[in-house]
């Protein structure tokens, strides 16, 4: 594992096997320098254990960076369960997973991710208190999507301000990929601000509903990359910025909520060379984790969330400014700031010990 290309000094990688329930999982703790390692649990039918390890290593590092940029007192971790979420779920499996989380003694806090529902987490909660993203309980934070979407909308305006000298979006065209929980709210904010919307999704009902609410023009999923727009906002899948799609994009900015938008980090430099300003995904979409952090703190406060979201948007603004003034890709600037924040937290934590 120490030679693995995605290994980045992770504090711990735990492999879990529970023969009774069939649970095979990994919990990767990338860093607890800034606080307990927080990050969701993903359930996925991986082809092999190697693919599972790569996902756990990459996603947990990503959470450290995201939490550092959101300036919340959390480190980064991630859990992955090997299985098909449509067939392999059981109470015994999630209880076994909950016991594994509990054994880490609060070093890792779990929540929902791809393939995992609020109901699954309610079972995990029976075995451990180190769970967030619940629907009930004193500090429950509920659906993080509206906060994520507000951050994405404000991030789009930050990008526009630097590209066009104003963050007024009236008359600007935004191409939105994915109109699910986050994308749907993003479209509503944009429509209210007077932007022209071009939207796509693979879910025809969601498309019709969002189009009816916002007046958006609908295009087929593959056509979204060819739209004559000012800004492209990916809010569906990862890896949507690759050499093929970049060659087609006619936009000046990319700003959306989807995780892992770049197929490889080098796409950031290729975008810069093409004159596209990119809002790094794990910065612009940090609103959701801020909402979850409020729950983890044990006393959810709307004002605290609003304050942290303001700071996050200011941080995004400084990342964009530094990228533009130094000629670096914005994702490289963000990575460096995140790594510095994690490194600076380490000595402080060691002093407390
Ligand atoms: P969601 O499942 O509600 O919405 C995703 C939408 O994308 C769905 O409507 C789906 O039909 C559509 N989609 C799937 N494949 C597509 C394709 N090929 N072309 C076009 N559309 C397609 O999920 P969500 O919660 O809105 O999350 C969207 C993205 O934002 C994900 O990458 C997620 O990891 C990221 N994200 C979400 C949050 C949050 O608070 N929900 C926070 C941070 C990051």
mmCIF file of C-alpha atoms in Angstrom, residues 6-149:
data_model
loop_
_atom_site.group_PDB
_atom_site.id
_atom_site.type_symbol
_atom_site.label_atom_id
_atom_site.label_comp_id
_atom_site.label_asym_id
_atom_site.label_seq_id
_atom_site.Cartn_x
_atom_site.Cartn_y
_atom_site.Cartn_z
ATOM 1 C CA UNK A 6 -2.830 7.231 -4.499
ATOM 2 C CA UNK A 7 -1.165 6.780 -1.082
ATOM 3 C CA UNK A 8 -0.581 10.251 0.374
ATOM 4 C CA UNK A 9 0.680 9.668 3.908
ATOM 5 C CA UNK A 10 -2.721 8.409 5.062
ATOM 6 C CA UNK A 11 -2.825 7.979 8.839
ATOM 7 C CA UNK A 12 -4.573 4.634 8.595
ATOM 8 C CA UNK A 13 -6.316 2.332 6.160
ATOM 9 C CA UNK A 14 -8.509 -0.269 7.807
ATOM 10 C CA UNK A 15 -9.711 -3.402 6.017
ATOM 11 C CA UNK A 16 -12.851 -4.879 7.546
ATOM 12 C CA UNK A 17 -14.245 -8.350 7.026
ATOM 13 C CA UNK A 18 -17.304 -9.692 8.802
ATOM 14 C CA UNK A 19 -17.981 -13.258 7.588
ATOM 15 C CA UNK A 20 -21.471 -13.488 9.172
ATOM 16 C CA UNK A 21 -22.919 -10.515 7.311
ATOM 17 C CA UNK A 22 -20.584 -10.714 4.300
ATOM 18 C CA UNK A 23 -19.273 -7.193 4.935
ATOM 19 C CA UNK A 24 -16.056 -6.350 3.117
ATOM 20 C CA UNK A 25 -15.166 -2.713 3.627
ATOM 21 C CA UNK A 26 -12.295 -0.290 3.952
ATOM 22 C CA UNK A 27 -12.114 2.825 6.056
ATOM 23 C CA UNK A 28 -9.354 5.207 4.990
ATOM 24 C CA UNK A 29 -8.358 7.930 7.443
ATOM 25 C CA UNK A 30 -6.314 10.428 5.471
ATOM 26 C CA UNK A 31 -5.806 13.038 8.173
ATOM 27 C CA UNK A 32 -7.142 13.918 11.621
ATOM 28 C CA UNK A 33 -4.878 16.966 11.912
ATOM 29 C CA UNK A 34 -7.837 19.381 11.741
ATOM 30 C CA UNK A 35 -10.331 17.171 13.610
ATOM 31 C CA UNK A 36 -12.085 13.799 13.288
ATOM 32 C CA UNK A 37 -11.781 12.385 9.767
ATOM 33 C CA UNK A 38 -15.198 12.968 8.195
ATOM 34 C CA UNK A 39 -16.443 11.652 4.878
ATOM 35 C CA UNK A 40 -19.263 9.535 3.567
ATOM 36 C CA UNK A 41 -19.562 5.803 3.059
ATOM 37 C CA UNK A 42 -19.849 4.560 -0.519
ATOM 38 C CA UNK A 43 -21.274 1.175 -1.557
ATOM 39 C CA UNK A 44 -20.130 0.039 -4.973
ATOM 40 C CA UNK A 45 -19.664 -3.280 -6.865
ATOM 41 C CA UNK A 46 -15.896 -2.850 -7.319
ATOM 42 C CA UNK A 47 -14.208 -5.153 -9.839
ATOM 43 C CA UNK A 48 -11.494 -6.056 -7.314
ATOM 44 C CA UNK A 49 -9.999 -5.063 -3.966
ATOM 45 C CA UNK A 50 -7.390 -2.912 -5.734
ATOM 46 C CA UNK A 51 -10.094 -0.690 -7.243
ATOM 47 C CA UNK A 52 -11.696 -0.440 -3.811
ATOM 48 C CA UNK A 53 -8.404 0.610 -2.187
ATOM 49 C CA UNK A 54 -7.756 3.250 -4.871
ATOM 50 C CA UNK A 55 -11.215 4.738 -4.311
ATOM 51 C CA UNK A 56 -10.775 4.796 -0.522
ATOM 52 C CA UNK A 57 -7.330 6.439 -0.741
ATOM 53 C CA UNK A 58 -8.387 9.086 -3.296
ATOM 54 C CA UNK A 59 -11.744 9.940 -1.766
ATOM 55 C CA UNK A 60 -10.373 10.267 1.788
ATOM 56 C CA UNK A 61 -7.606 12.622 0.615
ATOM 57 C CA UNK A 62 -10.252 14.630 -1.261
ATOM 58 C CA UNK A 63 -12.273 14.977 1.949
ATOM 59 C CA UNK A 64 -9.227 16.309 3.840
ATOM 60 C CA UNK A 65 -8.756 18.961 1.171
ATOM 61 C CA UNK A 66 -12.471 19.819 1.009
ATOM 62 C CA UNK A 67 -12.800 20.150 4.792
ATOM 63 C CA UNK A 68 -9.635 22.251 5.014
ATOM 64 C CA UNK A 69 -10.867 24.635 2.306
ATOM 65 C CA UNK A 70 -14.260 24.916 4.045
ATOM 66 C CA UNK A 71 -12.318 25.793 7.225
ATOM 67 C CA UNK A 72 -14.294 23.381 9.358
ATOM 68 C CA UNK A 73 -12.755 21.478 12.291
ATOM 69 C CA UNK A 74 -12.718 18.147 10.482
ATOM 70 C CA UNK A 75 -10.076 15.966 8.899
ATOM 71 C CA UNK A 76 -10.661 13.694 5.932
ATOM 72 C CA UNK A 77 -11.730 10.075 5.698
ATOM 73 C CA UNK A 78 -13.923 7.821 3.617
ATOM 74 C CA UNK A 79 -15.438 4.354 3.875
ATOM 75 C CA UNK A 80 -16.121 2.017 0.975
ATOM 76 C CA UNK A 81 -18.260 -1.114 1.132
ATOM 77 C CA UNK A 82 -17.730 -3.748 -1.547
ATOM 78 C CA UNK A 83 -21.148 -4.772 -2.848
ATOM 79 C CA UNK A 84 -24.113 -4.008 -5.056
ATOM 80 C CA UNK A 85 -26.388 -1.517 -3.272
ATOM 81 C CA UNK A 86 -29.416 -2.988 -5.074
ATOM 82 C CA UNK A 87 -28.819 -6.568 -3.857
ATOM 83 C CA UNK A 88 -26.326 -6.808 -1.028
ATOM 84 C CA UNK A 89 -27.739 -4.586 1.712
ATOM 85 C CA UNK A 90 -28.854 -6.057 5.036
ATOM 86 C CA UNK A 91 -29.286 -4.911 8.608
ATOM 87 C CA UNK A 92 -26.466 -7.260 9.669
ATOM 88 C CA UNK A 93 -24.121 -5.689 7.102
ATOM 89 C CA UNK A 94 -24.730 -2.114 8.252
ATOM 90 C CA UNK A 95 -24.555 -3.131 11.919
ATOM 91 C CA UNK A 96 -21.160 -4.760 11.253
ATOM 92 C CA UNK A 97 -20.049 -1.597 9.477
ATOM 93 C CA UNK A 98 -21.274 0.481 12.437
ATOM 94 C CA UNK A 99 -19.204 -1.661 14.839
ATOM 95 C CA UNK A 100 -16.135 -1.080 12.678
ATOM 96 C CA UNK A 101 -16.714 2.697 12.790
ATOM 97 C CA UNK A 102 -17.223 2.494 16.563
ATOM 98 C CA UNK A 103 -13.927 0.617 16.998
ATOM 99 C CA UNK A 104 -12.101 3.630 15.577
ATOM 100 C CA UNK A 105 -13.307 5.552 18.633
ATOM 101 C CA UNK A 106 -14.433 8.726 16.840
ATOM 102 C CA UNK A 107 -11.345 9.029 14.652
ATOM 103 C CA UNK A 108 -13.693 8.612 11.660
ATOM 104 C CA UNK A 109 -17.246 10.012 11.291
ATOM 105 C CA UNK A 110 -19.364 8.463 8.555
ATOM 106 C CA UNK A 111 -22.371 9.663 6.506
ATOM 107 C CA UNK A 112 -24.172 8.839 3.244
ATOM 108 C CA UNK A 113 -22.423 8.739 -0.109
ATOM 109 C CA UNK A 114 -23.137 6.999 -3.433
ATOM 110 C CA UNK A 115 -25.262 3.871 -2.886
ATOM 111 C CA UNK A 116 -26.054 4.637 0.768
ATOM 112 C CA UNK A 117 -29.312 6.065 2.097
ATOM 113 C CA UNK A 118 -30.423 7.850 5.251
ATOM 114 C CA UNK A 119 -32.182 4.594 6.252
ATOM 115 C CA UNK A 120 -28.881 2.657 5.985
ATOM 116 C CA UNK A 121 -27.189 5.225 8.215
ATOM 117 C CA UNK A 122 -30.003 4.899 10.753
ATOM 118 C CA UNK A 123 -28.956 1.219 11.121
ATOM 119 C CA UNK A 124 -25.268 2.184 11.433
ATOM 120 C CA UNK A 125 -26.362 4.585 14.202
ATOM 121 C CA UNK A 126 -27.545 1.601 16.287
ATOM 122 C CA UNK A 127 -23.885 0.586 16.725
ATOM 123 C CA UNK A 128 -22.041 3.910 16.797
ATOM 124 C CA UNK A 129 -22.656 7.575 17.480
ATOM 125 C CA UNK A 130 -20.009 8.607 14.940
ATOM 126 C CA UNK A 131 -22.573 9.124 12.162
ATOM 127 C CA UNK A 132 -23.892 12.284 10.505
ATOM 128 C CA UNK A 133 -26.465 12.987 7.792
ATOM 129 C CA UNK A 134 -29.361 11.706 9.882
ATOM 130 C CA UNK A 135 -32.926 12.888 9.558
ATOM 131 C CA UNK A 136 -33.824 12.971 13.213
ATOM 132 C CA UNK A 137 -32.059 13.798 16.450
ATOM 133 C CA UNK A 138 -31.331 17.089 18.158
ATOM 134 C CA UNK A 139 -28.712 18.336 15.665
ATOM 135 C CA UNK A 140 -29.887 16.546 12.468
ATOM 136 C CA UNK A 141 -28.929 18.633 9.453
ATOM 137 C CA UNK A 142 -31.145 16.958 6.837
ATOM 138 C CA UNK A 143 -30.555 17.339 3.088
ATOM 139 C CA UNK A 144 -27.275 19.209 2.414
ATOM 140 C CA UNK A 145 -28.180 19.915 -1.259
ATOM 141 C CA UNK A 146 -29.758 23.386 -0.831
ATOM 142 C CA UNK A 147 -26.618 24.646 0.951
ATOM 143 C CA UNK A 148 -24.363 23.021 -1.656
ATOM 144 C CA UNK A 149 -26.437 24.632 -4.417
#
